[in-house]
Every structure is written in structure tokens, then in C-alpha cells.
Tab-separated table of C-alpha atoms and ligand atoms in Angstrom:
chain	number	residue	atom	x	y	z
A	1	MET	CA	230.643	256.326	-93.790
A	2	THR	CA	231.005	255.359	-90.208
A	3	PHE	CA	227.425	256.177	-89.302
A	4	SER	CA	224.216	254.729	-90.659
A	5	ASN	CA	221.956	256.031	-93.378
A	6	TYR	CA	218.932	257.921	-92.065
A	7	ILE	CA	215.786	258.665	-94.039
A	8	PHE	CA	214.173	261.673	-92.389
A	9	ASP	CA	210.380	261.809	-92.628
A	10	PRO	CA	209.081	265.401	-92.659
A	11	ARG	CA	205.764	264.068	-91.337
A	12	ILE	CA	206.346	263.926	-87.599
A	13	ALA	CA	203.582	261.378	-87.047
A	14	PHE	CA	205.487	258.880	-89.190
A	15	ALA	CA	209.086	259.881	-88.470
A	16	ASP	CA	211.734	257.889	-86.645
A	17	THR	CA	214.198	259.862	-84.520
A	18	LEU	CA	217.910	260.171	-85.378
A	19	PRO	CA	219.816	256.880	-85.208
A	20	SER	CA	221.955	256.421	-82.120
A	21	ASP	CA	225.237	256.328	-84.073
A	22	TRP	CA	224.585	259.918	-85.223
A	23	TYR	CA	225.377	260.904	-81.651
A	24	ARG	CA	228.742	259.136	-81.595
A	25	GLY	CA	232.031	259.054	-83.470
A	26	ASP	CA	234.360	261.622	-84.985
A	27	GLU	CA	233.124	261.350	-88.561
A	28	ILE	CA	229.637	262.804	-88.059
A	29	LEU	CA	231.030	265.661	-85.948
A	30	ARG	CA	233.645	266.460	-88.602
A	31	ILE	CA	230.891	266.694	-91.241
A	32	GLU	CA	228.617	268.739	-88.943
A	33	LYS	CA	231.391	271.277	-88.323
A	34	GLU	CA	232.007	271.651	-92.028
A	35	LYS	CA	228.409	271.643	-93.256
A	36	ILE	CA	226.553	273.199	-90.333
A	37	PHE	CA	228.822	275.213	-88.026
A	38	ALA	CA	230.793	276.700	-90.935
A	39	ARG	CA	227.602	277.704	-92.775
A	40	THR	CA	225.348	279.174	-90.109
A	41	TRP	CA	225.376	282.400	-88.111
A	42	GLN	CA	227.342	281.802	-84.946
A	43	LEU	CA	227.245	283.975	-81.834
A	44	VAL	CA	230.864	284.947	-81.105
A	45	GLY	CA	230.730	287.886	-78.688
A	46	ARG	CA	229.312	291.259	-77.748
A	47	VAL	CA	229.439	294.703	-79.345
A	48	ASP	CA	230.711	296.207	-76.059
A	49	GLN	CA	233.903	294.101	-76.354
A	50	VAL	CA	234.896	295.902	-79.562
A	51	ALA	CA	233.505	299.373	-78.975
A	52	SER	CA	236.475	301.434	-80.238
A	53	VAL	CA	239.070	301.309	-83.021
A	54	GLY	CA	241.621	298.519	-82.492
A	55	ASN	CA	239.571	296.580	-79.902
A	56	TYR	CA	239.529	292.894	-80.786
A	57	PHE	CA	238.626	289.489	-79.429
A	58	THR	CA	239.254	285.965	-80.670
A	59	ALA	CA	236.855	283.028	-80.943
A	60	ILE	CA	236.525	279.679	-82.718
A	61	VAL	CA	233.748	278.938	-85.218
A	62	GLY	CA	233.598	275.293	-86.289
A	63	ASN	CA	237.292	274.579	-86.745
A	64	GLU	CA	238.222	278.127	-87.706
A	65	PRO	CA	240.002	280.390	-85.218
A	66	ILE	CA	238.719	283.911	-85.873
A	67	ILE	CA	239.407	287.510	-84.815
A	68	VAL	CA	236.695	290.144	-84.527
A	69	VAL	CA	238.128	293.650	-84.607
A	70	CYS	CA	236.836	297.204	-84.704
A	71	GLY	CA	238.556	298.640	-87.801
A	72	LYS	CA	239.878	302.155	-88.461
A	73	ASP	CA	236.515	303.162	-89.933
A	74	ASN	CA	234.792	301.985	-86.729
A	75	LYS	CA	233.276	299.054	-88.592
A	76	LEU	CA	233.424	295.513	-87.281
A	77	GLN	CA	235.475	293.039	-89.290
A	78	ALA	CA	235.984	289.308	-88.839
A	79	PHE	CA	239.143	287.562	-90.045
A	80	SER	CA	240.743	284.172	-89.871
A	81	ASN	CA	243.080	284.088	-86.885
A	82	VAL	CA	245.501	281.906	-88.832
A	83	CYS	CA	248.699	283.559	-90.011
A	84	ARG	CA	249.379	283.094	-93.720
A	85	HIS	CA	253.018	282.229	-93.010
A	86	ARG	CA	252.898	278.943	-91.105
A	87	ALA	CA	249.481	279.095	-89.450
A	88	GLY	CA	250.435	280.769	-86.162
A	89	PRO	CA	247.941	282.851	-84.153
A	90	VAL	CA	247.630	286.435	-85.339
A	91	ALA	CA	245.945	287.471	-82.088
A	92	LYS	CA	245.328	285.943	-78.687
A	93	GLY	CA	242.501	286.530	-76.203
A	94	SER	CA	241.232	290.082	-76.447
A	95	GLY	CA	242.647	293.599	-76.236
A	96	LYS	CA	243.479	296.703	-78.253
A	97	ARG	CA	246.065	296.967	-81.078
A	98	ASN	CA	247.006	299.290	-83.927
A	99	VAL	CA	248.186	296.338	-85.976
A	100	LEU	CA	247.856	292.570	-85.535
A	101	GLN	CA	251.160	290.775	-85.055
A	102	CYS	CA	251.501	287.011	-85.280
A	103	SER	CA	253.124	285.687	-82.121
A	104	TYR	CA	255.169	283.052	-83.986
A	105	HIS	CA	257.591	284.971	-86.306
A	106	GLY	CA	256.094	288.443	-86.168
A	107	TRP	CA	254.298	288.898	-89.465
A	108	THR	CA	252.129	291.969	-89.068
A	109	TYR	CA	248.684	292.675	-90.497
A	110	SER	CA	246.616	295.873	-90.576
A	111	LEU	CA	243.248	296.082	-88.822
A	112	ALA	CA	241.819	295.527	-92.318
A	113	GLY	CA	243.635	292.182	-92.595
A	114	LYS	CA	246.312	293.397	-95.047
A	115	LEU	CA	249.786	291.902	-94.658
A	116	LEU	CA	252.115	294.807	-93.793
A	117	HIS	CA	255.462	293.443	-92.547
A	118	THR	CA	257.337	290.174	-92.938
A	119	PRO	CA	260.586	290.319	-90.915
A	120	GLU	CA	263.728	288.816	-92.490
A	121	PHE	CA	261.979	287.873	-95.699
A	122	ASP	CA	264.342	289.566	-98.170
A	123	GLY	CA	265.344	287.305	-101.027
A	124	VAL	CA	262.057	285.360	-101.140
A	125	GLU	CA	261.051	285.198	-104.805
A	126	CYS	CA	257.596	285.419	-106.399
A	127	PHE	CA	256.155	286.680	-103.126
A	128	ASP	CA	253.518	289.400	-103.232
A	129	LYS	CA	252.197	290.497	-99.836
A	130	ALA	CA	248.858	291.305	-101.455
A	131	ASN	CA	248.256	287.571	-101.884
A	132	TYR	CA	248.671	286.915	-98.183
A	133	CYS	CA	245.858	288.920	-96.593
A	134	LEU	CA	243.810	287.377	-93.797
A	135	PRO	CA	240.632	285.762	-95.158
A	136	GLN	CA	237.589	287.768	-94.184
A	137	PHE	CA	234.216	286.488	-92.983
A	138	LYS	CA	230.723	287.896	-92.743
A	139	VAL	CA	230.056	289.645	-89.455
A	140	GLU	CA	226.758	291.230	-88.374
A	141	THR	CA	225.174	292.347	-85.146
A	142	TRP	CA	221.759	292.071	-83.597
A	143	GLY	CA	221.240	294.257	-80.551
A	144	GLY	CA	224.415	293.917	-78.508
A	145	LEU	CA	225.366	290.509	-79.923
A	146	ILE	CA	227.917	289.783	-82.671
A	147	PHE	CA	227.479	286.914	-85.100
A	148	VAL	CA	229.918	285.548	-87.696
A	149	ASN	CA	229.218	283.327	-90.692
A	150	LEU	CA	232.081	281.570	-92.513
A	151	ASP	CA	229.926	280.988	-95.593
A	152	VAL	CA	230.262	283.800	-98.135
A	153	ASN	CA	226.960	282.745	-99.700
A	154	ALA	CA	224.982	282.750	-96.458
A	155	VAL	CA	221.790	284.803	-96.184
A	156	SER	CA	222.145	287.961	-94.070
A	157	LEU	CA	221.761	287.679	-90.299
A	158	SER	CA	218.557	289.718	-90.387
A	159	ALA	CA	217.050	287.354	-92.982
A	160	TYR	CA	218.216	284.375	-90.907
A	161	LEU	CA	216.606	285.766	-87.751
A	162	GLU	CA	213.287	286.463	-89.556
A	163	ASP	CA	210.894	288.110	-87.077
A	164	LEU	CA	212.792	286.911	-84.003
A	165	PRO	CA	213.968	290.449	-83.047
A	166	ASN	CA	210.329	291.663	-82.938
A	167	ARG	CA	209.250	288.710	-80.877
A	168	PHE	CA	212.065	289.397	-78.478
A	169	GLY	CA	209.756	292.141	-77.274
A	170	TYR	CA	210.968	294.944	-75.087
A	171	HIS	CA	214.340	293.260	-74.548
A	172	ASN	CA	216.386	295.591	-76.675
A	173	THR	CA	219.750	293.937	-76.158
A	174	PRO	CA	222.038	297.034	-76.044
A	175	ASP	CA	220.187	298.206	-72.892
A	176	LEU	CA	220.806	294.949	-71.120
A	177	LYS	CA	224.371	294.271	-70.039
A	178	LEU	CA	226.224	291.070	-69.352
A	179	ALA	CA	225.755	290.364	-65.648
A	180	ALA	CA	226.997	286.776	-65.217
A	181	ARG	CA	228.598	283.921	-67.127
A	182	LYS	CA	228.938	280.214	-66.421
A	183	ASP	CA	230.621	277.471	-68.464
A	184	TRP	CA	229.484	273.887	-68.113
A	185	TYR	CA	231.070	270.819	-69.702
A	186	VAL	CA	228.560	268.058	-70.375
A	187	ASP	CA	229.472	264.465	-71.256
A	188	CYS	CA	227.128	264.129	-74.205
A	189	ASN	CA	226.957	264.860	-77.909
A	190	TRP	CA	225.947	268.453	-78.703
A	191	LYS	CA	222.727	267.219	-80.365
A	192	VAL	CA	221.638	265.383	-77.204
A	193	TYR	CA	221.794	268.700	-75.357
A	194	VAL	CA	219.956	270.577	-78.138
A	195	ASP	CA	217.262	267.871	-78.493
A	196	ASN	CA	216.647	268.075	-74.764
A	197	TYR	CA	216.322	271.863	-74.854
A	198	LEU	CA	213.783	271.733	-77.667
A	199	GLU	CA	210.973	270.025	-75.817
A	200	GLY	CA	209.057	270.739	-72.654
A	201	TYR	CA	207.980	267.074	-72.576
A	202	HIS	CA	210.612	266.312	-69.924
A	203	ILE	CA	209.728	269.212	-67.609
A	204	PRO	CA	207.295	267.361	-65.282
A	205	LEU	CA	209.713	264.514	-64.529
A	206	VAL	CA	213.145	266.135	-64.874
A	207	HIS	CA	212.450	269.632	-63.530
A	208	PRO	CA	209.928	269.455	-60.665
A	209	GLY	CA	210.993	272.939	-59.471
A	210	LEU	CA	210.513	274.541	-62.884
A	211	ASN	CA	207.259	272.656	-63.322
A	212	ARG	CA	205.880	274.428	-60.242
A	213	GLU	CA	206.560	277.802	-61.917
A	214	LEU	CA	205.359	277.178	-65.497
A	215	ASP	CA	201.882	276.337	-66.717
A	216	TYR	CA	202.837	273.093	-68.487
A	217	GLY	CA	199.317	272.607	-69.864
A	218	LYS	CA	199.726	275.803	-71.902
A	219	TYR	CA	203.355	275.109	-72.944
A	220	GLU	CA	203.708	275.410	-76.726
A	221	VAL	CA	206.420	274.995	-79.329
A	222	GLU	CA	206.198	276.990	-82.542
A	223	THR	CA	208.646	276.388	-85.390
A	224	LYS	CA	209.856	278.919	-87.967
A	225	ARG	CA	212.384	278.614	-90.807
A	226	TYR	CA	215.622	278.748	-88.786
A	227	TYR	CA	214.364	279.141	-85.242
A	228	SER	CA	211.776	277.826	-82.878
A	229	ILE	CA	210.137	279.323	-79.856
A	230	GLN	CA	208.742	277.594	-76.814
A	231	HIS	CA	206.480	279.635	-74.628
A	232	SER	CA	204.678	279.088	-71.422
A	233	PRO	CA	202.769	281.353	-69.091
A	234	ILE	CA	204.383	281.716	-65.666
A	235	LYS	CA	201.934	280.491	-62.999
A	236	GLU	CA	200.014	282.932	-60.786
A	237	ASN	CA	201.611	281.465	-57.673
A	238	ALA	CA	205.171	281.276	-59.080
A	239	THR	CA	207.792	282.123	-56.482
A	240	ARG	CA	211.090	281.750	-58.345
A	241	LEU	CA	210.354	283.231	-61.782
A	242	VAL	CA	209.351	286.874	-62.097
A	243	LYS	CA	205.913	287.321	-63.579
A	244	GLY	CA	205.369	289.939	-66.267
A	245	GLN	CA	202.856	292.745	-66.206
A	246	GLU	CA	199.268	291.493	-66.253
A	247	ASN	CA	200.391	288.065	-67.235
A	248	SER	CA	201.441	289.444	-70.649
A	249	ASN	CA	205.031	288.233	-70.571
A	250	PRO	CA	205.275	284.492	-70.671
A	251	ALA	CA	208.636	282.750	-70.435
A	252	GLN	CA	209.948	282.474	-74.001
A	253	TYR	CA	212.660	280.032	-75.016
A	254	PHE	CA	214.131	280.790	-78.434
A	255	TRP	CA	216.452	278.438	-80.273
A	256	LEU	CA	218.358	279.511	-83.367
A	257	PHE	CA	219.691	276.734	-85.566
A	258	PRO	CA	221.999	275.085	-84.803
A	259	ASN	CA	223.381	275.899	-81.346
A	260	LEU	CA	222.077	279.069	-79.737
A	261	MET	CA	219.360	279.320	-77.128
A	262	ILE	CA	217.961	282.569	-75.788
A	263	ASN	CA	215.821	282.371	-72.671
A	264	VAL	CA	213.644	285.418	-72.197
A	265	TYR	CA	211.955	286.282	-68.925
A	266	PRO	CA	210.184	289.507	-68.005
A	267	ASP	CA	213.243	291.020	-66.297
A	268	ASN	CA	216.217	289.428	-68.067
A	269	PHE	CA	217.401	287.218	-70.867
A	270	SER	CA	220.185	284.674	-71.112
A	271	THR	CA	222.033	283.009	-73.966
A	272	ASN	CA	223.195	279.390	-73.975
A	273	LEU	CA	225.804	278.680	-76.613
A	274	ILE	CA	226.355	274.992	-77.316
A	275	ILE	CA	229.842	274.127	-78.545
A	276	PRO	CA	230.857	270.594	-79.494
A	277	ILE	CA	234.272	269.722	-78.011
A	278	SER	CA	234.317	266.071	-79.055
A	279	PRO	CA	231.612	263.572	-80.109
A	280	ASN	CA	230.643	263.061	-76.480
A	281	LYS	CA	231.766	266.273	-74.799
A	282	THR	CA	229.971	269.597	-75.126
A	283	LEU	CA	230.640	273.031	-73.688
A	284	THR	CA	227.571	275.060	-72.803
A	285	VAL	CA	228.230	278.752	-72.159
A	286	PHE	CA	225.490	280.539	-70.212
A	287	GLU	CA	225.446	284.349	-70.145
A	288	TRP	CA	222.833	286.486	-68.380
A	289	TYR	CA	221.833	289.995	-69.426
A	290	PHE	CA	220.115	292.434	-67.086
A	291	ARG	CA	219.313	296.131	-66.928
A	292	ASN	CA	221.195	298.119	-64.244
A	293	SER	CA	223.213	295.125	-63.155
A	294	GLU	CA	225.539	297.298	-60.988
A	295	ASN	CA	222.591	298.090	-58.707
A	296	GLU	CA	222.801	296.106	-55.419
A	297	GLU	CA	219.184	294.936	-55.599
A	298	ILE	CA	219.648	293.751	-59.196
A	299	LYS	CA	222.865	291.957	-58.209
A	300	LYS	CA	220.866	289.933	-55.686
A	301	GLU	CA	218.292	289.220	-58.382
A	302	VAL	CA	221.077	288.036	-60.740
A	303	GLU	CA	222.357	285.680	-58.034
A	304	ARG	CA	218.868	284.317	-57.483
A	305	VAL	CA	218.253	283.785	-61.209
A	306	VAL	CA	221.641	282.085	-61.709
A	307	LYS	CA	220.977	279.800	-58.752
A	308	PHE	CA	217.629	278.672	-60.171
A	309	SER	CA	219.202	278.190	-63.607
A	310	ASP	CA	221.985	276.066	-62.029
A	311	GLU	CA	219.361	273.821	-60.481
A	312	VAL	CA	217.645	273.298	-63.857
A	313	GLN	CA	220.984	272.886	-65.674
A	314	ILE	CA	222.197	270.218	-63.210
A	315	GLU	CA	218.955	268.308	-63.834
A	316	ASP	CA	219.428	268.644	-67.613
A	317	ILE	CA	223.082	267.547	-67.439
A	318	GLU	CA	222.177	264.462	-65.453
A	319	ILE	CA	219.514	263.356	-67.962
A	320	CYS	CA	221.644	264.265	-71.043
A	321	GLU	CA	224.602	262.247	-69.758
A	322	ALA	CA	222.300	259.284	-69.012
A	323	VAL	CA	220.854	259.561	-72.548
A	324	GLN	CA	224.368	259.546	-74.035
A	325	ARG	CA	225.079	256.313	-72.161
A	326	GLY	CA	221.748	254.959	-73.441
A	327	LEU	CA	222.747	255.803	-77.012
A	328	ASP	CA	225.745	253.466	-76.616
A	329	SER	CA	223.422	250.548	-75.896
A	330	HIS	CA	223.372	247.714	-78.431
A	331	THR	CA	219.637	247.340	-78.014
A	332	TYR	CA	218.661	250.938	-78.874
A	333	TYR	CA	218.776	252.291	-82.421
A	334	GLN	CA	216.082	254.959	-82.842
A	335	GLY	CA	212.728	256.000	-81.397
A	336	ARG	CA	209.642	258.088	-82.316
A	337	TYR	CA	208.547	261.698	-81.748
A	338	SER	CA	205.554	262.904	-79.747
A	339	VAL	CA	203.418	264.886	-82.223
A	340	LYS	CA	202.126	267.073	-79.393
A	341	ARG	CA	205.408	267.671	-77.541
A	342	GLU	CA	208.421	267.066	-79.785
A	343	ASN	CA	207.779	269.153	-82.907
A	344	GLY	CA	210.746	271.356	-81.937
A	345	VAL	CA	213.099	268.358	-81.929
A	346	HIS	CA	211.720	267.172	-85.278
A	347	HIS	CA	212.232	270.699	-86.696
A	348	PHE	CA	215.891	270.652	-85.544
A	349	HIS	CA	216.440	267.296	-87.223
A	350	ALA	CA	214.839	268.613	-90.437
A	351	LEU	CA	217.332	271.508	-90.516
A	352	LEU	CA	220.186	269.173	-89.665
A	353	MET	CA	219.318	266.943	-92.614
A	354	GLU	CA	218.847	269.944	-94.923
A	355	TYR	CA	222.328	271.281	-94.143
A	356	LEU	CA	224.051	267.888	-94.218
A	357	GLN	CA	222.569	267.197	-97.628
A	358	LYS	CA	223.417	270.502	-99.305
B	401	FES	S1	253.333	281.755	-88.529
B	401	FES	FE1	252.899	283.826	-88.323
B	401	FES	S2	254.765	284.790	-88.623
B	401	FES	FE2	255.218	282.715	-88.894
B	402	FE2	FE1	215.449	270.687	-69.327
């Protein structure tokens, strides 16, 4: 092993944080992709991208290129996007097809993943097309979002989400449409970014603007089996966040293990998908969902919300990249958790250890 042994203490008051070498090196990331990203429900796209028969899009989960397609029976299917011939891509980008044709030598598969045609393959012995179907993965939806799980033994998405859909409140995702998207590359390990998201401890110093909007004294982090939720009332005199009716809609920040964040405000929600690119490079994909986003007034609101989010994200990127540099220090190995403020980070590390050990 090229990273150190870590004994995780489930008692936060006694626990040491993750060792610094867990945030560096190819080996830990290789294991995380195999044991975590390939075994958890991963957000891959939206139902409106595959609304009719033959619509498809491609994505990558862990190390697996995948295709999500609306099949002939109008049901969503997820397949490996790796041709069974010599591993070419069966589909690229997104679009609409009657059959899926590999762009290398033209092997063709049905929308159900069955191998149909193999050009110029006469004379090949002991070859049964039935043995060369595209491997299929679990695919499920919640609201307008599509999730895939590469693990055939995984619990269902609804079991994985527990009561999260109820807590999501009136934000019934199919009503809200994608209004904006932004990709950010951050020079840090994916866990540095997730750790940072999971505590409000840094808000007063890192996000002075956000701190003026949220009631930090009432900020709380609640942990469930596979997700956690941070909530905070929006202040009476907030000017940049929209307050809910009668103060009943606090800002809610959901995190679903391992790499999805859903930020819920009274008038919109956004997803942040955290994708490791290399041990110290991470892609964060931000997507905002609004009602009536074609409306001119709402468009202005989207712009305003994205601008405020950019400000907070730039502050987070700066601190995450500084932390990554700190983790390279020879004098730092591991630290401790605040019992009051870092239970969400400790919960993430508990799940991380659970998955790495099973
Ligand atoms: S790799 Fe797909 S047809 Fe050859
Ligand atoms: Fe932050």
C-alpha cells in the first residue's frame, strides 16, 4: 500500500481526521473508484434528455463509460459504452438512434444491448452473438434526475435516498427545469472538496458574504445513513438569498454519499457533482433548476443566483487548493474534528471507511 493505515474512531470526540496521504497518490483513488464510485448511486443525467424511444446520452461512472438510453418499451436502460469487439465506443455524446453502432468497426447493438450485426465476421468459429451483449447496469430515477449504480447487489435508489425526497419539500424535481450549468476544475483531491462542503465551520472566515445571509448560530448538520443535511435559517435582513414564506424554508444543503450535493433554496435548487479527475484535480459540475426559467424575470433571478454561487465557489476553490498544498507538507499528518461543527465530515469519513473495507 502506498498510503498509510488509518484507524477510524466512530466516536467523533476521540477521532483523528484522515491522514494527509489519503488525499494524494494514484493508489487510493484507484481503490476509491473501484470500491466507492462503482458501488454507489451516481447522478448521470436528467430524464428530459431521454424522453422518447432511442434518445440516449453517455457518461462515465468511476472508470466505466456508460450509455443511458430510452428503450423500445419506453423504459430507461443503462449499458456499458464499451464495445465487446475491441473496446471501442458504442455511442458518443447524446442523440437519438434506432440501433447503437460502434464507431470503430461498426458492430451494431439493439437498444436493449443485444449484439445484432458484426460486419465481415464470416468464418469466425465458436462465436455466438448472444455472448457479446452489452453489460447492463442498474438505473433508477428520482424526480427528474437519473442515477446509475454499477453494483448489481446495491440497494435500490429509493432505499439509498431514505426520506431525502420528503425532506426535499415542495421541490418536486420534474417541475423544475435545468436553467444553468457551470463546470469548475479545482486543484485538489475530491475528498478535500467534499470535506469542505460538509461543514459550516468555515463560513464566517471563508464566506463573509454568505455569512451575512445565513444565521450561523442556528446552522446545524444532521447525519443519516447515506446522506447528511445542513440547514440554516436565512436571516431577516438577507439581501442576496430569497427568504421562504414565514421563515419556514431555511437553506438546506443535502449531501449524498459519496459525491453529490443538492443545495435547496426557497425558489430553486442546484446540484454539485464532484468528479475526481486525478488525485489532485477535481471537476465540480454545478447545475441550477428553476420553475419557469424561460420567463425574463426568472432569467434575471437565475443570473443573480449563479453570480452569488460563483462568489462562494471561488472562495471555496481558493481554500481547497490551499488545503491541498497544506496536505503535501512534511509537518502535517492528521488533525481532529470539532464535535459541534464537523459531524458531517466525520460521517463522510465513516462511510468512506465502510466502503473501502467491504
Ligand atoms: S471495437 Fe467496436 S466494432 Fe470493433
Ligand atoms: Fe464553503
